[in-house]
PDB file of N, CA and C in Angstrom:
ATOM      1  N   UNK A   1      95.707 118.468 168.211  1.00 53.00           N
ATOM      2  CA  UNK A   1      95.981 117.754 166.232  1.00 53.00           C
ATOM      3  C   UNK A   1      94.624 118.797 166.111  1.00 53.00           C
ATOM      4  N   UNK A   2      94.745 118.709 164.627  1.00 70.00           N
ATOM      5  CA  UNK A   2      93.613 119.507 163.875  1.00 70.00           C
ATOM      6  C   UNK A   2      92.525 118.423 163.064  1.00 70.00           C
ATOM      7  N   UNK A   3      91.729 119.299 162.866  1.00 82.00           N
ATOM      8  CA  UNK A   3      90.714 118.159 162.308  1.00 82.00           C
ATOM      9  C   UNK A   3      90.114 118.853 160.661  1.00 82.00           C
ATOM     10  N   UNK A   4      89.793 118.138 160.029  1.00 83.00           N
ATOM     11  CA  UNK A   4      89.725 118.343 158.664  1.00 83.00           C
ATOM     12  C   UNK A   4      87.949 118.048 158.316  1.00 83.00           C
ATOM     13  N   UNK A   5      87.406 118.627 157.335  1.00 87.00           N
ATOM     14  CA  UNK A   5      86.398 118.998 156.798  1.00 87.00           C
ATOM     15  C   UNK A   5      85.485 117.299 156.236  1.00 87.00           C
ATOM     16  N   UNK A   6      84.472 116.888 156.102  1.00 88.00           N
ATOM     17  CA  UNK A   6      84.523 115.634 155.527  1.00 88.00           C
ATOM     18  C   UNK A   6      85.086 115.673 153.797  1.00 88.00           C
ATOM     19  N   UNK A   7      84.683 116.780 153.587  1.00 90.00           N
ATOM     20  CA  UNK A   7      84.561 117.289 151.946  1.00 90.00           C
ATOM     21  C   UNK A   7      86.354 116.861 151.516  1.00 90.00           C
ATOM     22  N   UNK A   8      87.201 117.475 152.483  1.00 91.00           N
ATOM     23  CA  UNK A   8      88.627 117.049 152.461  1.00 91.00           C
ATOM     24  C   UNK A   8      88.860 115.698 152.061  1.00 91.00           C
ATOM     25  N   UNK A   9      88.516 115.454 153.548  1.00 91.00           N
ATOM     26  CA  UNK A   9      88.675 113.877 153.435  1.00 91.00           C
ATOM     27  C   UNK A   9      88.677 112.942 152.711  1.00 91.00           C
ATOM     28  N   UNK A  10      87.246 113.182 152.376  1.00 93.00           N
ATOM     29  CA  UNK A  10      86.663 112.380 150.731  1.00 93.00           C
ATOM     30  C   UNK A  10      87.559 112.500 149.617  1.00 93.00           C
ATOM     31  N   UNK A  11      88.134 114.142 149.042  1.00 93.00           N
ATOM     32  CA  UNK A  11      88.907 114.075 148.133  1.00 93.00           C
ATOM     33  C   UNK A  11      90.153 113.488 148.191  1.00 93.00           C
ATOM     34  N   UNK A  12      90.937 113.422 149.341  1.00 94.00           N
ATOM     35  CA  UNK A  12      92.394 113.199 149.804  1.00 94.00           C
ATOM     36  C   UNK A  12      92.373 111.965 150.103  1.00 94.00           C
ATOM     37  N   UNK A  13      91.206 110.964 150.054  1.00 95.00           N
ATOM     38  CA  UNK A  13      90.900 109.740 150.082  1.00 95.00           C
ATOM     39  C   UNK A  13      90.874 109.280 148.933  1.00 95.00           C
ATOM     40  N   UNK A  14      90.033 109.772 148.175  1.00 95.00           N
ATOM     41  CA  UNK A  14      89.753 109.309 146.531  1.00 95.00           C
ATOM     42  C   UNK A  14      91.627 109.582 146.122  1.00 95.00           C
ATOM     43  N   UNK A  15      92.280 110.630 146.513  1.00 94.00           N
ATOM     44  CA  UNK A  15      93.384 110.644 145.587  1.00 94.00           C
ATOM     45  C   UNK A  15      94.310 109.464 145.941  1.00 94.00           C
ATOM     46  N   UNK A  16      93.988 109.056 147.388  1.00 95.00           N
ATOM     47  CA  UNK A  16      94.882 108.112 148.112  1.00 95.00           C
ATOM     48  C   UNK A  16      94.958 106.822 147.501  1.00 95.00           C
ATOM     49  N   UNK A  17      93.487 106.254 147.377  1.00 95.00           N
ATOM     50  CA  UNK A  17      93.111 105.166 146.452  1.00 95.00           C
ATOM     51  C   UNK A  17      93.317 105.231 145.139  1.00 95.00           C
ATOM     52  N   UNK A  18      93.589 106.201 144.371  1.00 94.00           N
ATOM     53  CA  UNK A  18      93.436 105.975 142.580  1.00 94.00           C
ATOM     54  C   UNK A  18      94.985 105.208 142.598  1.00 94.00           C
ATOM     55  N   UNK A  19      94.110 104.306 141.695  1.00 92.00           N
ATOM     56  CA  UNK A  19      94.902 103.144 140.676  1.00 92.00           C
ATOM     57  C   UNK A  19      95.317 101.673 142.113  1.00 92.00           C
ATOM     58  N   UNK A  20      94.721 101.948 143.058  1.00 92.00           N
ATOM     59  CA  UNK A  20      95.222 101.037 143.966  1.00 92.00           C
ATOM     60  C   UNK A  20      94.298  99.493 144.088  1.00 92.00           C
ATOM     61  N   UNK A  21      92.827 100.100 143.079  1.00 93.00           N
ATOM     62  CA  UNK A  21      91.939  99.118 143.630  1.00 93.00           C
ATOM     63  C   UNK A  21      90.872  98.671 144.507  1.00 93.00           C
ATOM     64  N   UNK A  22      91.221 100.154 145.516  1.00 94.00           N
ATOM     65  CA  UNK A  22      90.123 100.421 146.449  1.00 94.00           C
ATOM     66  C   UNK A  22      88.984 101.043 146.312  1.00 94.00           C
ATOM     67  N   UNK A  23      88.042 101.129 146.610  1.00 93.00           N
ATOM     68  CA  UNK A  23      86.746 101.821 146.062  1.00 93.00           C
ATOM     69  C   UNK A  23      87.082 103.506 147.080  1.00 93.00           C
ATOM     70  N   UNK A  24      86.627 104.173 146.372  1.00 92.00           N
ATOM     71  CA  UNK A  24      86.631 105.592 147.529  1.00 92.00           C
ATOM     72  C   UNK A  24      85.541 105.281 148.322  1.00 92.00           C
ATOM     73  N   UNK A  25      85.503 106.252 149.095  1.00 92.00           N
ATOM     74  CA  UNK A  25      84.460 106.324 150.312  1.00 92.00           C
ATOM     75  C   UNK A  25      83.035 106.177 150.257  1.00 92.00           C
ATOM     76  N   UNK A  26      82.012 105.508 150.454  1.00 91.00           N
ATOM     77  CA  UNK A  26      81.096 104.923 150.272  1.00 91.00           C
ATOM     78  C   UNK A  26      79.964 106.327 150.663  1.00 91.00           C
ATOM     79  N   UNK A  27      78.652 106.760 150.312  1.00 91.00           N
ATOM     80  CA  UNK A  27      78.018 107.355 150.703  1.00 91.00           C
ATOM     81  C   UNK A  27      77.474 106.829 152.328  1.00 91.00           C
ATOM     82  N   UNK A  28      77.667 107.562 153.419  1.00 93.00           N
ATOM     83  CA  UNK A  28      77.091 107.526 154.531  1.00 93.00           C
ATOM     84  C   UNK A  28      78.439 106.258 155.365  1.00 93.00           C
ATOM     85  N   UNK A  29      79.264 106.091 154.734  1.00 94.00           N
ATOM     86  CA  UNK A  29      80.760 105.282 155.672  1.00 94.00           C
ATOM     87  C   UNK A  29      81.234 106.077 156.291  1.00 94.00           C
ATOM     88  N   UNK A  30      81.468 105.924 157.515  1.00 94.00           N
ATOM     89  CA  UNK A  30      82.423 106.451 158.524  1.00 94.00           C
ATOM     90  C   UNK A  30      83.661 106.372 158.230  1.00 94.00           C
ATOM     91  N   UNK A  31      84.098 107.305 158.325  1.00 91.00           N
ATOM     92  CA  UNK A  31      85.630 107.603 158.071  1.00 91.00           C
ATOM     93  C   UNK A  31      86.539 106.871 158.439  1.00 91.00           C
ATOM     94  N   UNK A  32      86.565 106.229 160.009  1.00 92.00           N
ATOM     95  CA  UNK A  32      86.895 104.798 160.390  1.00 92.00           C
ATOM     96  C   UNK A  32      87.004 103.703 159.683  1.00 92.00           C
ATOM     97  N   UNK A  33      85.738 103.649 158.911  1.00 95.00           N
ATOM     98  CA  UNK A  33      85.857 102.195 158.638  1.00 95.00           C
ATOM     99  C   UNK A  33      86.301 102.237 157.392  1.00 95.00           C
ATOM    100  N   UNK A  34      86.141 103.543 156.503  1.00 94.00           N
ATOM    101  CA  UNK A  34      87.044 103.796 155.304  1.00 94.00           C
ATOM    102  C   UNK A  34      88.639 103.348 155.151  1.00 94.00           C
ATOM    103  N   UNK A  35      88.744 104.150 156.595  1.00 92.00           N
ATOM    104  CA  UNK A  35      90.399 104.448 156.503  1.00 92.00           C
ATOM    105  C   UNK A  35      90.889 102.507 157.161  1.00 92.00           C
ATOM    106  N   UNK A  36      89.952 101.246 157.526  1.00 95.00           N
ATOM    107  CA  UNK A  36      90.530 100.447 157.656  1.00 95.00           C
ATOM    108  C   UNK A  36      90.812  99.787 156.142  1.00 95.00           C
ATOM    109  N   UNK A  37      90.236 100.246 154.850  1.00 94.00           N
ATOM    110  CA  UNK A  37      89.898  99.483 154.372  1.00 94.00           C
ATOM    111  C   UNK A  37      91.316  99.782 153.390  1.00 94.00           C
ATOM    112  N   UNK A  38      92.177 100.606 153.516  1.00 96.00           N
ATOM    113  CA  UNK A  38      93.303 100.889 152.936  1.00 96.00           C
ATOM    114  C   UNK A  38      94.876 100.250 153.572  1.00 96.00           C
ATOM    115  N   UNK A  39      95.269 100.319 152.554  1.00 95.00           N
ATOM    116  CA  UNK A  39      96.709  99.630 152.609  1.00 95.00           C
ATOM    117  C   UNK A  39      97.538 100.396 153.551  1.00 95.00           C
ATOM    118  N   UNK A  40      98.767  99.947 153.578  1.00 96.00           N
ATOM    119  CA  UNK A  40      99.539 100.630 154.606  1.00 96.00           C
ATOM    120  C   UNK A  40     100.022 102.147 153.450  1.00 96.00           C
ATOM    121  N   UNK A  41     100.425 101.857 152.590  1.00 95.00           N
ATOM    122  CA  UNK A  41     101.220 102.719 151.269  1.00 95.00           C
ATOM    123  C   UNK A  41      99.957 103.903 151.115  1.00 95.00           C
ATOM    124  N   UNK A  42      98.853 103.394 150.816  1.00 95.00           N
ATOM    125  CA  UNK A  42      97.245 104.246 150.988  1.00 95.00           C
ATOM    126  C   UNK A  42      97.673 105.166 152.090  1.00 95.00           C
ATOM    127  N   UNK A  43      97.429 104.607 152.950  1.00 95.00           N
ATOM    128  CA  UNK A  43      97.073 105.392 154.509  1.00 95.00           C
ATOM    129  C   UNK A  43      98.163 106.531 154.729  1.00 95.00           C
ATOM    130  N   UNK A  44      99.703 105.836 154.341  1.00 95.00           N
ATOM    131  CA  UNK A  44     100.717 107.223 154.266  1.00 95.00           C
ATOM    132  C   UNK A  44     100.509 108.126 153.489  1.00 95.00           C
ATOM    133  N   UNK A  45     100.312 107.891 152.309  1.00 94.00           N
ATOM    134  CA  UNK A  45     100.083 109.232 151.345  1.00 94.00           C
ATOM    135  C   UNK A  45      98.459 109.960 151.971  1.00 94.00           C
ATOM    136  N   UNK A  46      97.334 109.223 152.418  1.00 94.00           N
ATOM    137  CA  UNK A  46      96.539 110.029 152.701  1.00 94.00           C
ATOM    138  C   UNK A  46      96.946 110.895 153.938  1.00 94.00           C
ATOM    139  N   UNK A  47      98.011 110.471 155.081  1.00 93.00           N
ATOM    140  CA  UNK A  47      98.060 111.013 155.976  1.00 93.00           C
ATOM    141  C   UNK A  47      98.855 112.279 155.860  1.00 93.00           C
ATOM    142  N   UNK A  48      99.604 111.797 155.007  1.00 92.00           N
ATOM    143  CA  UNK A  48     100.781 113.142 154.556  1.00 92.00           C
ATOM    144  C   UNK A  48      99.667 114.096 153.698  1.00 92.00           C
ATOM    145  N   UNK A  49      98.634 113.852 153.002  1.00 92.00           N
ATOM    146  CA  UNK A  49      97.540 114.674 152.106  1.00 92.00           C
ATOM    147  C   UNK A  49      97.243 115.318 153.190  1.00 92.00           C
ATOM    148  N   UNK A  50      96.867 114.995 153.967  1.00 90.00           N
ATOM    149  CA  UNK A  50      96.072 115.461 155.521  1.00 90.00           C
ATOM    150  C   UNK A  50      96.513 116.369 156.160  1.00 90.00           C
ATOM    151  N   UNK A  51      97.829 115.872 156.024  1.00 90.00           N
ATOM    152  CA  UNK A  51      98.822 116.817 157.469  1.00 90.00           C
ATOM    153  C   UNK A  51      99.371 118.070 156.576  1.00 90.00           C
ATOM    154  N   UNK A  52      99.469 118.234 154.861  1.00 83.00           N
ATOM    155  CA  UNK A  52      99.921 119.106 154.526  1.00 83.00           C
ATOM    156  C   UNK A  52     101.470 118.757 153.868  1.00 83.00           C
ATOM    157  N   UNK A  53     101.742 117.903 154.048  1.00 61.00           N
ATOM    158  CA  UNK A  53     103.343 117.318 153.280  1.00 61.00           C
ATOM    159  C   UNK A  53     103.325 116.908 152.261  1.00 61.00           C
ATOM    160  N   UNK A  54     104.016 117.201 151.541  1.00 51.00           N
ATOM    161  CA  UNK A  54     104.314 116.891 150.312  1.00 51.00           C
ATOM    162  C   UNK A  54     104.959 115.613 150.223  1.00 51.00           C
ATOM    163  N   UNK A  55     104.545 114.310 149.399  1.00 47.00           N
ATOM    164  CA  UNK A  55     105.000 113.338 149.236  1.00 47.00           C
ATOM    165  C   UNK A  55     106.653 113.181 148.120  1.00 47.00           C
ATOM    166  N   UNK A  56     107.142 112.113 148.626  1.00 44.00           N
ATOM    167  CA  UNK A  56     108.683 111.932 147.792  1.00 44.00           C
ATOM    168  C   UNK A  56     108.159 111.608 147.044  1.00 44.00           C
TER     169      UNK A  56
END
């Protein structure tokens, strides 16, 4: 399994939570902690973006 950089994760996280009321990742917040705040739909959107699939 590949890894992505913090910058890409932050950008995709911000896109995934856009319009959901969930705040973007805070400075110094761990990625695992930020991911726990996601709804199932936002988590799916984030995973799809990080893997490189186009959402339908």
